[in-house]
Coordinates of C-alpha atoms in Angstrom, one line a residue:
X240 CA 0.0 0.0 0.0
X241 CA 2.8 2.4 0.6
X242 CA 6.1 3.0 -0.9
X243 CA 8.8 2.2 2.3
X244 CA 11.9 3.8 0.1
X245 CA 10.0 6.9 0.1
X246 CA 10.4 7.0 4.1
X247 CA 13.8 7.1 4.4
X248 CA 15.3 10.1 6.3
X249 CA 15.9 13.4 4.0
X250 CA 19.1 14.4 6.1
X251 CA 21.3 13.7 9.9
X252 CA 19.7 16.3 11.5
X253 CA 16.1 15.0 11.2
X254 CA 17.7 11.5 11.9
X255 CA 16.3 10.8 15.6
X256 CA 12.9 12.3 14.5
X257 CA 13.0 10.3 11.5
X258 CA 13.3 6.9 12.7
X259 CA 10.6 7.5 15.7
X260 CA 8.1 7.9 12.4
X261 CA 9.3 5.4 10.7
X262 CA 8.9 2.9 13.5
X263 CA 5.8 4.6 14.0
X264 CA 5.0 4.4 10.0
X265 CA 6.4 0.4 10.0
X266 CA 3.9 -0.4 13.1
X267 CA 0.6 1.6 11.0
X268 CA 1.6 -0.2 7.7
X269 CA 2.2 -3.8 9.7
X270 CA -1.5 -3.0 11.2
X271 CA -3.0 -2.4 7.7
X272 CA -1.4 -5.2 6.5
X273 CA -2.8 -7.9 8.9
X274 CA -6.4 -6.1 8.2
X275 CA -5.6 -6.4 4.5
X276 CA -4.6 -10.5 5.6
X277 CA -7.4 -11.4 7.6
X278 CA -10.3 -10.1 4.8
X279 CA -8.2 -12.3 2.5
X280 CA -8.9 -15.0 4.5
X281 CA -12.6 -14.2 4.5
X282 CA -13.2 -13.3 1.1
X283 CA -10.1 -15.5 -0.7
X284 CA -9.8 -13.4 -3.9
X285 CA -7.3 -12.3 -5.7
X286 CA -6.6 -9.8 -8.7
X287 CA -3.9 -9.8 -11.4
X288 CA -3.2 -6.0 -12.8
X289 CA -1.0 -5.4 -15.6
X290 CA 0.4 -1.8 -15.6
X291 CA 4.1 0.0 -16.7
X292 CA 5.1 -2.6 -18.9
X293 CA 5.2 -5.2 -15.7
X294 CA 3.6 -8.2 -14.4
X295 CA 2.5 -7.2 -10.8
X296 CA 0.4 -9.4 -8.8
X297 CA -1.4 -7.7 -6.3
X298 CA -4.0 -9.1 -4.1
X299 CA -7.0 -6.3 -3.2
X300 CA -9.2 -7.2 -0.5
X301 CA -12.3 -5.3 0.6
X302 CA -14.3 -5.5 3.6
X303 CA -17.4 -5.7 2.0
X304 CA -20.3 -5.0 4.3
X305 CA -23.3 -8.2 4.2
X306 CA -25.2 -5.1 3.3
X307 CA -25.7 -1.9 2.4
X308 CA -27.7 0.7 3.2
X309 CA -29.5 2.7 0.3
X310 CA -29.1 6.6 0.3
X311 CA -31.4 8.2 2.4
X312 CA -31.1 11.4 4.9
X313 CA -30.6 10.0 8.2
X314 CA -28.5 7.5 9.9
X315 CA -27.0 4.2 9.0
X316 CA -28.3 1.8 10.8
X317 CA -25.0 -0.8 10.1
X318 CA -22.5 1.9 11.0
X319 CA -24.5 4.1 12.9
X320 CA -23.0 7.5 11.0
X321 CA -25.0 10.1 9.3
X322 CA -25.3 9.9 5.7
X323 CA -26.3 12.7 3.3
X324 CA -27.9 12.6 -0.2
X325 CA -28.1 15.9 -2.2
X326 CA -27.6 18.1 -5.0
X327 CA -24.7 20.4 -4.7
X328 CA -25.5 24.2 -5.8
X329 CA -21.5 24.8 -5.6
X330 CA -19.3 24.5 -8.9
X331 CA -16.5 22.8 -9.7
X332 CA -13.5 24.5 -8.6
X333 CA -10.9 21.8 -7.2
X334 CA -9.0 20.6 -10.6
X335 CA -5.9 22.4 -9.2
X336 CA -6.1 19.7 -6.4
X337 CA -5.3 16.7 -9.0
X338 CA -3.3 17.7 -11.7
X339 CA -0.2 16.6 -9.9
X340 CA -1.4 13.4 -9.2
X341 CA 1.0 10.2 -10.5
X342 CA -1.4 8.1 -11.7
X343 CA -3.7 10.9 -13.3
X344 CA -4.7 9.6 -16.8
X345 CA -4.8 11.4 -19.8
X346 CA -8.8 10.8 -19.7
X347 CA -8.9 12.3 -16.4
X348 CA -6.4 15.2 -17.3
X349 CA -8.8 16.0 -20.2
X350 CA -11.6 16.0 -18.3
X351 CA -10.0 18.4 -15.2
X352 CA -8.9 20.5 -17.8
X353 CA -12.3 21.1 -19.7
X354 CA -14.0 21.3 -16.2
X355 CA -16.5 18.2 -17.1
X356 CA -15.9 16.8 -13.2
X357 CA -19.7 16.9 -11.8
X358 CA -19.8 18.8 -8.2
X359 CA -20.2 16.6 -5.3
X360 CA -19.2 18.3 -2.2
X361 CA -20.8 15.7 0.2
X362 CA -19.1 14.9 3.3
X363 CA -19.9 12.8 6.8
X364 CA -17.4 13.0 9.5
X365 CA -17.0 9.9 12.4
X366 CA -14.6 9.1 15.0
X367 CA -12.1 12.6 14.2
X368 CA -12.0 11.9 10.3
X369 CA -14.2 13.7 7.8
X370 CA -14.4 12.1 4.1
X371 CA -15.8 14.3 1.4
X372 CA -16.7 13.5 -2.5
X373 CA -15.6 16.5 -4.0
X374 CA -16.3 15.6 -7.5
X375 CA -16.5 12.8 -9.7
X376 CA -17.0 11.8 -13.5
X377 CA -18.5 8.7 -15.2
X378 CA -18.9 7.8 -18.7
X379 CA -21.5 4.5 -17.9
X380 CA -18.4 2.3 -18.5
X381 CA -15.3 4.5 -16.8
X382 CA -15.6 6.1 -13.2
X383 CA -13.7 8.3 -11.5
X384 CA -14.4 10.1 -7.7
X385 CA -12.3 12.7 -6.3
X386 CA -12.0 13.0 -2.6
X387 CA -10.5 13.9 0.2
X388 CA -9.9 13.0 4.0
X389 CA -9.1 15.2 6.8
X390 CA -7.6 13.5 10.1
X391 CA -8.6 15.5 13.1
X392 CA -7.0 13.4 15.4
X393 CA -3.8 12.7 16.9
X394 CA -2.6 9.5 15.2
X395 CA -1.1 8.8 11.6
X396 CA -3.7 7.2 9.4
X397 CA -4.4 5.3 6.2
X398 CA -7.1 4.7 4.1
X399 CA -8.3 2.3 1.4
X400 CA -10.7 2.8 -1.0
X401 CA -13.4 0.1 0.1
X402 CA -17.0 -0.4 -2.1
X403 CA -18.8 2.0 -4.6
X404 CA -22.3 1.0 -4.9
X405 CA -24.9 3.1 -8.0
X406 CA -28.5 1.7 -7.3
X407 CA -28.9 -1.1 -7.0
X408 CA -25.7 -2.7 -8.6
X409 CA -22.7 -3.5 -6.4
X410 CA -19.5 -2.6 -8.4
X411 CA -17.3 -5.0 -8.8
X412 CA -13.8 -4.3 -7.0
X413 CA -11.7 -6.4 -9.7
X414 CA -9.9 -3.6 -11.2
X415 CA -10.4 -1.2 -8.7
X416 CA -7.8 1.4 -8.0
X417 CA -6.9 4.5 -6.1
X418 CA -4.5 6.6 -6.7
X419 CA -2.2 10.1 -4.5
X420 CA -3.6 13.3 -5.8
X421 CA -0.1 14.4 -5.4
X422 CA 2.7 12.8 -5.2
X423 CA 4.5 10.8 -1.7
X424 CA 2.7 8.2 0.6
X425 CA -0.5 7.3 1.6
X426 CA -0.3 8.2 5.2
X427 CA -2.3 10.8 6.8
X428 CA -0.4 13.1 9.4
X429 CA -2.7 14.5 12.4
X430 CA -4.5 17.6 11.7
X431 CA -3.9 17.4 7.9
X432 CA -5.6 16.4 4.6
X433 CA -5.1 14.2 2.0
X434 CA -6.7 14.1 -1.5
X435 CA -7.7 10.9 -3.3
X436 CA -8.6 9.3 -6.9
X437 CA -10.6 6.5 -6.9
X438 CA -11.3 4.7 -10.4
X439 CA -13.4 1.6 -11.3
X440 CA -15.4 0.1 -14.2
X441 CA -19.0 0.1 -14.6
X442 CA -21.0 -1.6 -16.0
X443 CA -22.6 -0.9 -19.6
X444 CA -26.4 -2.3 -18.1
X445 CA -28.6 0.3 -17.9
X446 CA -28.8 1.3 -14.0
X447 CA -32.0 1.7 -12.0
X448 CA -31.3 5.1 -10.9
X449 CA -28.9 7.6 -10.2
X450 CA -27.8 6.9 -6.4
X451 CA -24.6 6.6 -5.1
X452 CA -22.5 5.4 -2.2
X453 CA -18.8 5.5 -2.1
X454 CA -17.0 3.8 1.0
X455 CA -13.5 4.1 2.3
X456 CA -11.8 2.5 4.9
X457 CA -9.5 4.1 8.0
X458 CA -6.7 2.5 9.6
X459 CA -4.4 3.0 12.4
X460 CA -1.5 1.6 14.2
X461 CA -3.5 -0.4 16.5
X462 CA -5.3 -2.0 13.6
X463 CA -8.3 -0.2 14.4
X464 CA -10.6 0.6 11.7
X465 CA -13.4 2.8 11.0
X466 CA -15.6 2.7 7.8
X467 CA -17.3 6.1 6.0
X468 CA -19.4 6.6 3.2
X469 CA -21.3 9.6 1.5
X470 CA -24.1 9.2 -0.7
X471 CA -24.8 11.4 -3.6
X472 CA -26.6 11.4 -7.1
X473 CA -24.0 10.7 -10.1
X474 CA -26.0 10.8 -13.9
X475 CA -24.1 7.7 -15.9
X476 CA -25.5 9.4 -18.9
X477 CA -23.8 12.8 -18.6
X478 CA -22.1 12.7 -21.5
X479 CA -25.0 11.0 -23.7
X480 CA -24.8 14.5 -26.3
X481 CA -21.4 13.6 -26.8
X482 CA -21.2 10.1 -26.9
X483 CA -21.1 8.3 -30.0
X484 CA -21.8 4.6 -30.4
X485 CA -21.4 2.1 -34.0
X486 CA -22.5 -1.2 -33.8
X487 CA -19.8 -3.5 -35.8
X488 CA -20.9 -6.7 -35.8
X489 CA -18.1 -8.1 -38.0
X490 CA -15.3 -10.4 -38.0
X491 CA -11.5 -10.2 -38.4
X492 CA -9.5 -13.4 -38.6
X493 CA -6.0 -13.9 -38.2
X494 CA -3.6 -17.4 -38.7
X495 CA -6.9 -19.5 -37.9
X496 CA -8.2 -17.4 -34.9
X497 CA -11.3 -15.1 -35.3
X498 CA -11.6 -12.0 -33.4
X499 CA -15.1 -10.6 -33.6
X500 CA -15.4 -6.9 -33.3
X501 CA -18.9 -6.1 -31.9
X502 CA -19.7 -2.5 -30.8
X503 CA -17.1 0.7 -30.9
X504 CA -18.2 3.8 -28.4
X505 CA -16.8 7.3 -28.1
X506 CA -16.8 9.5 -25.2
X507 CA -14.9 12.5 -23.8
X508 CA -13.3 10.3 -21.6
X509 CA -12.2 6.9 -23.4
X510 CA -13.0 5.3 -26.6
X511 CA -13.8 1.6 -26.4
X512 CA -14.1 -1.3 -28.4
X513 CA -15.6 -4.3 -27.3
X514 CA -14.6 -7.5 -29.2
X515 CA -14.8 -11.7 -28.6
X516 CA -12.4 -14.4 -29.0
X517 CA -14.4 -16.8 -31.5
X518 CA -15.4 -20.1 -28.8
X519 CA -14.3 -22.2 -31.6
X520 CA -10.6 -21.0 -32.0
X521 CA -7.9 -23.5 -31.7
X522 CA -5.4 -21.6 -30.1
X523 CA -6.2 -19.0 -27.0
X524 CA -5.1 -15.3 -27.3
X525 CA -3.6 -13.5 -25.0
X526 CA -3.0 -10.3 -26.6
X527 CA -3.4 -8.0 -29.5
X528 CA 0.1 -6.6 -31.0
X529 CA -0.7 -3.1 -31.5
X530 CA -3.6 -2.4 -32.0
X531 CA -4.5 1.3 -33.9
X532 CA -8.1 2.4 -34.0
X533 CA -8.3 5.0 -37.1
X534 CA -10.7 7.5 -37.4
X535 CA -11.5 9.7 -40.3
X536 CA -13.7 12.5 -40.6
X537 CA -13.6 14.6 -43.6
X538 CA -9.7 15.5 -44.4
X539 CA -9.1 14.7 -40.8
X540 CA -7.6 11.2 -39.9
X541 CA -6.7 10.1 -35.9
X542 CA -5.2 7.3 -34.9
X543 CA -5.5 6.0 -31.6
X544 CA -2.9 3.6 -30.1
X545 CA -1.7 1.7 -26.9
X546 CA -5.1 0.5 -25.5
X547 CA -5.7 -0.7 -21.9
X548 CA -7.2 -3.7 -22.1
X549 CA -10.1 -5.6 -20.2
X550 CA -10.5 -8.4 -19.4
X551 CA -12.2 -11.1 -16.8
X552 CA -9.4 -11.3 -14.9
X553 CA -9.0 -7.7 -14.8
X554 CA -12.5 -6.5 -14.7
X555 CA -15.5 -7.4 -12.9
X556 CA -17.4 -6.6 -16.3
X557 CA -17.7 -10.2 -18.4
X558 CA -19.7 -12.8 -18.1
X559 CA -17.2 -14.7 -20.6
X560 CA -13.6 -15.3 -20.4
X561 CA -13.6 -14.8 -24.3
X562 CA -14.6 -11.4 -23.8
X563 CA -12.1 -7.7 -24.3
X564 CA -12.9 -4.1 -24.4
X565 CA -9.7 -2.3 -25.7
X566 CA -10.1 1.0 -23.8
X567 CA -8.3 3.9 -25.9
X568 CA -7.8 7.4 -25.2
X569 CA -10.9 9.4 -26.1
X570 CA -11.1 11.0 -30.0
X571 CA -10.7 14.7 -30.9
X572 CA -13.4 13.7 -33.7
X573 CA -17.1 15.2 -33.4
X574 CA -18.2 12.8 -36.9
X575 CA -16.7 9.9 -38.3
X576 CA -16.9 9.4 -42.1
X577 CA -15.2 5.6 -41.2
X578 CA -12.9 3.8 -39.0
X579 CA -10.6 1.1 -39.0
X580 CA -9.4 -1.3 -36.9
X581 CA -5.7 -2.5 -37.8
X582 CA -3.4 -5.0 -35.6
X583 CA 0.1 -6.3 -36.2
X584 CA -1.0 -9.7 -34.8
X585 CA -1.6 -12.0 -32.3
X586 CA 0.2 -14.0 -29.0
X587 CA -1.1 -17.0 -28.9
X588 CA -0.9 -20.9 -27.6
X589 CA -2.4 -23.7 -28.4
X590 CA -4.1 -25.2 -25.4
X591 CA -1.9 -28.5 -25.1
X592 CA 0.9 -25.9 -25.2
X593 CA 0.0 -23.4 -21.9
X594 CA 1.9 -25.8 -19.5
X595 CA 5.2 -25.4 -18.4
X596 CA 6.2 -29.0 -16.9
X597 CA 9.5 -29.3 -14.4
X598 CA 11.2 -31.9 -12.3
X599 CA 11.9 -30.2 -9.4
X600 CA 14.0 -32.9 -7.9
X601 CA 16.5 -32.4 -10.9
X602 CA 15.8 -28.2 -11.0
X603 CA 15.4 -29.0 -14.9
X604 CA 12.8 -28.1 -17.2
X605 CA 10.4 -30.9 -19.0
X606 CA 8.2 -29.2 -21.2
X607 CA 7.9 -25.5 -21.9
X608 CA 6.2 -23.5 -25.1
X609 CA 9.1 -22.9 -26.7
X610 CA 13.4 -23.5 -25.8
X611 CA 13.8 -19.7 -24.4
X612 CA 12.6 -20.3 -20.6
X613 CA 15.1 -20.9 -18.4
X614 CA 14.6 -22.0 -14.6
X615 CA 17.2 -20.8 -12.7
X616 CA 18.3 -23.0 -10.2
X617 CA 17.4 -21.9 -6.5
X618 CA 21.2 -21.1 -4.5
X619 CA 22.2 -21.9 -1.3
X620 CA 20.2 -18.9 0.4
X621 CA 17.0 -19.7 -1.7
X622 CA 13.9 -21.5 -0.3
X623 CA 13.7 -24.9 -1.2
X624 CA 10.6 -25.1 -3.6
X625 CA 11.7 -21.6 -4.5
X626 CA 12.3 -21.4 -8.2
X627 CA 12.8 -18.6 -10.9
X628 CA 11.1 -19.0 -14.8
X629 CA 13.4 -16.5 -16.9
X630 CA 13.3 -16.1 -20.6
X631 CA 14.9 -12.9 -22.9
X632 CA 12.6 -11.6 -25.8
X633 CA 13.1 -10.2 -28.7
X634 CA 11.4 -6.8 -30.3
X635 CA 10.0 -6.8 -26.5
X636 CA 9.6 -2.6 -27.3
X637 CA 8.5 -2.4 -30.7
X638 CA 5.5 -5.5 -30.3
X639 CA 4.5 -4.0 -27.2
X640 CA 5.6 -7.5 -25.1
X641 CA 3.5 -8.3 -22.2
X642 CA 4.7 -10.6 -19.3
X643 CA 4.3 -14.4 -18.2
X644 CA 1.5 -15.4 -16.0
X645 CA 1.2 -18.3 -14.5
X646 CA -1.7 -20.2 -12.5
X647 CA -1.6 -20.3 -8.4
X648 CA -2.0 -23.9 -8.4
X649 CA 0.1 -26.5 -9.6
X650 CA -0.5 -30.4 -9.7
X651 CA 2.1 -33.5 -9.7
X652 CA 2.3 -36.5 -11.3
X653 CA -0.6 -38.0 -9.9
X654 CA -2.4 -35.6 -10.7
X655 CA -2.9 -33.6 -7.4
X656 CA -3.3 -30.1 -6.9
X657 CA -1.2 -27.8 -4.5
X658 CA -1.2 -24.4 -3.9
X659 CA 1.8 -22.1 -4.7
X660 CA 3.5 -20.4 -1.5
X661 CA 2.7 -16.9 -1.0
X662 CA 6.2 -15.6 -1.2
X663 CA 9.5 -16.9 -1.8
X664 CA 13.1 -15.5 -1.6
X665 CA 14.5 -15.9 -5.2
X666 CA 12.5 -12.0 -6.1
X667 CA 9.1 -10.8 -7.4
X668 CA 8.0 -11.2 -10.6
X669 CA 8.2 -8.4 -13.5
X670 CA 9.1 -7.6 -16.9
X671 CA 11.9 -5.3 -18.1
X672 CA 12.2 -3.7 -21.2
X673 CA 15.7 -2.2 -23.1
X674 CA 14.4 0.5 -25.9
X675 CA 18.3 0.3 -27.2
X676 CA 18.3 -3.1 -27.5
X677 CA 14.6 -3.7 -28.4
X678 CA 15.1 -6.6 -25.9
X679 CA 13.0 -7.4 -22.9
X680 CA 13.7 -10.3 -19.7
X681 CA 10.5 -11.7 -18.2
X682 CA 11.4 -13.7 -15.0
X683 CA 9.0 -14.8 -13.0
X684 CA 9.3 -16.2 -9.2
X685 CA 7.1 -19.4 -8.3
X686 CA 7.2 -21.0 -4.9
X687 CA 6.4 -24.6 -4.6
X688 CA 7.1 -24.9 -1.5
X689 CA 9.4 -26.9 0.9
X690 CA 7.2 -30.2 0.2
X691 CA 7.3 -29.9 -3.9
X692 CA 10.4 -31.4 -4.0
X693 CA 9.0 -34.7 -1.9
X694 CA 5.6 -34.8 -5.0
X695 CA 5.4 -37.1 -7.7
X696 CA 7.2 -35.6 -10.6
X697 CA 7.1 -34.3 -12.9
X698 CA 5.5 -31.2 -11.3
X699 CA 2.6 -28.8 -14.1
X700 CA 1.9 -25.5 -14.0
X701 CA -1.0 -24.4 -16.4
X702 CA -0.2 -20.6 -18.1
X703 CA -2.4 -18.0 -18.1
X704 CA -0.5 -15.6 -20.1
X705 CA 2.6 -16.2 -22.2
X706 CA 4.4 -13.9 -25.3
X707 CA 4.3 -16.0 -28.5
X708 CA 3.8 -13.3 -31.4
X709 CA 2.4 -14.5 -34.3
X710 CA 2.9 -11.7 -36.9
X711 CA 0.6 -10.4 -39.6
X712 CA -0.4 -6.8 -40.1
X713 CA -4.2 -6.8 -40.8
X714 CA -6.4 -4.2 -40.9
X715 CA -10.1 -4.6 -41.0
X716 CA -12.8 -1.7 -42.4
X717 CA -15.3 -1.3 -39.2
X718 CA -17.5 1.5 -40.4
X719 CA -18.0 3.6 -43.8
X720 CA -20.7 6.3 -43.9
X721 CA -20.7 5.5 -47.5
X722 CA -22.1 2.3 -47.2

């Protein structure tokens, strides 16, 4: 949750001050932490974000509430605080407040610059911490809520975005996020105020009505926590005069695989394109090489590049596994005469292939998609069980490489399923890229832990994600006013 290395003390003379906050800092993280550990245990999910050209495994765990109350004027009868639903009569006057902020996207940026953020200015206060909505933005499919919290007490805080409910759908958190409105850590000092970005995806369903409730979570030292929320009324249709949606409905097919293209939907925010993996594909695809939306309008042409992508592992969103949205950056284009969809290809495996297969006894290799991965063999200092997957790629920058993922259970020879360690000493997991070299090293730590080596062998680990390009530029005509 918080960045340690960003703790360490500026100079000697704060020295003595410095390490009685950071012990402090250390025992407030540690507190979080076991929080964080015991809803894990509870709720047992995990999520897999992809973000900076690296593979980083985090696991997000919310204490959801068994229920939650609707917005009404009055008090929670769960938490017992006050909540407040209303319309705001105050603008929009705290962009100045986020610009700064490290994650800030350019949707976002756009957005705060143009002054589209919707006036909340809602707050409830329990316990010596007040939590106000300030603003927030939605598109029906991208949300954003900017916040703040004020600590009146006497203890260093932290806080963790918890649940956003709108009517009478729960949000998913899988793909959750929220961000520092300005750079440094998390933690709240006593008697001072931090700001707050929290984004999620929404559904594209059509939502009962316009109610909202944002929850965040408070944490100190002694592990105690305290829960706030503030209702207010967000329209998912806000931008609906400047929204733009083309149904596609057609099909682009590359070595074998079909990729159908279904809907495409512009807003001020993103653009989207929502697209299926054909059931009856032989190999599974784990990634679109660069993929360019182009837009033209008149003389005017745009192309739009580098997409987020989601997915069901990433997103709360899909009913399918086969289903993506690639979520561009939003078009400077008010009228479309047509647009394109082109891609340079397609990583993909064929299913007997997403196994990797080792003898652990002999710290060898069996079985692997292709000769490149390497397992390094654990040292003298290295758990036993502990094992690194390595492998160097080529054109890593150009293709836009993404990183190996593999699944958290693995099963022997006989066929039995064991769960993979939580940690291990042999390093994270991550994927480096050289834009010299065009080169890139995914490594990959997996823990089998100290028993593996006593399992049948050979020991199998199914792959969830794994680079294996298969080039061919292809572009495919989406739309044409012509037609």
């Amino acid at each position: 949750m918080w960045n340690k290395e960003e703790r360490i003390l500026s100079d000697d003379a704060q020295e003595m001050k410095g390490n009685s906050e950071q012990v402090r800092e250390m025992k407030l993280t540690n507190a979080v932490q076991r929080g964080i550990e015991q809803g894990k245990r509870r709720q047992k999910k995990r999520l897999f974000s992809y973000g900076g050209g690296a593979f980083i495994t985090a696991i997000v765990v919310l204490f959801i509430l068994s229920s939650i109350v609707q917005p009404n004027n009055g008090e929670n009868a769960l938490t017992g605080q006050p909540i407040t639903q209303s319309v705001t009569s105050k603008s929009w006057s705290d962009s100045d407040l986020f610009v700064e902020a490290p994650g800030l996207t350019k949707a976002l940026g756009n957005v705060l610059s143009n002054n589209l953020i919707q006036p909340v200015y809602q707050s409830t206060e329990k316990n010596g911490y007040q939590f106000e909505v300030l603003g927030a933005v939605t598109d029906g499919r991208k949300l954003y809520i900017l916040y703040s919290l004020e600590n009146k007490t006497d203890q260093v805080v932290d806080q963790v975005g918890k649940s956003f409910r709108y009517g009478n759908y729960e949000v998913s958190d899988t793909g959750a996020s929220t961000d520092m409105a300005l750079p440094g850590d998390s933690l709240i000092q006593p008697n001072a105020t931090k700001n707050f970005i929290y984004t999620t995806n929404l559904s594209t369903s059509i939502y009962s009505n316009h109610e909202a409730i944002y929850e965040i979570n408070v944490y100190t030292e002694n592990q105690s926590q305290t829960s706030l929320e503030v209702a207010f009324e967000l329209d998912p249709n806000m931008f609906e005069s400047q929204t733009y949606s083309f149904d596609i409905n057609k099909t682009m097919e590359m070595d074998g695989q079909k990729i159908h293209i279904n809907k495409i939907v512009y807003t001020p925010l993103h653009t989207y394109v929502d697209l299926e993996y054909d059931l009856m594909n032989t190999k599974d695809i784990f990634q679109l090489i660069n993929p360019v939306l182009i837009g033209k309008s008149g003389e005017k042409s745009e192309k739009l590049f580098y997409p987020k992508v989601l997915n069901s592992s990433n997103s709360g969103l899909f009913s399918k596994e086969n289903q993506r949205t690639l979520v561009f950056y939003s078009s400077k284009l008010n009228h479309f005469d047509s647009i394109a969809l082109n891609i340079q290809g397609i990583s993909a495996l064929e299913e007997e292939q997403k196994k990797i297969v080792i003898d652990l006894s002999k710290n060898e290799i069996v079985q692997a998609p292709d000769n490149d991965l390497q397992m390094i063999k654990s040292s003298e200092e290295a758990d036993v069980g502990d094992v690194l997957f390595q492998r160097e790629i080529e054109n890593a920058v150009t293709l836009r490489s993404s990183s190996m993922w593999l699944d958290l259970q693995y099963q022997d020879a006989d066929g039995v399923s064991h769960d993979q360690e939580p940690s291990g000493s042999m390093g994270g997991s991550g994927f480096s890229t050289s834009s010299k070299d065009d080169i890139g090293e995914d490594h990959y730590s997996y823990n089998f832990g100290a028993d593996a080596v006593n399992y049948p062998q050979p020991l199998t680990i199914k792959i969830k994600r794994y680079w294996n390009p298969i080039l061919e530029d292809l572009t495919l005509q989406l739309y044409s006013s012509s037609k």
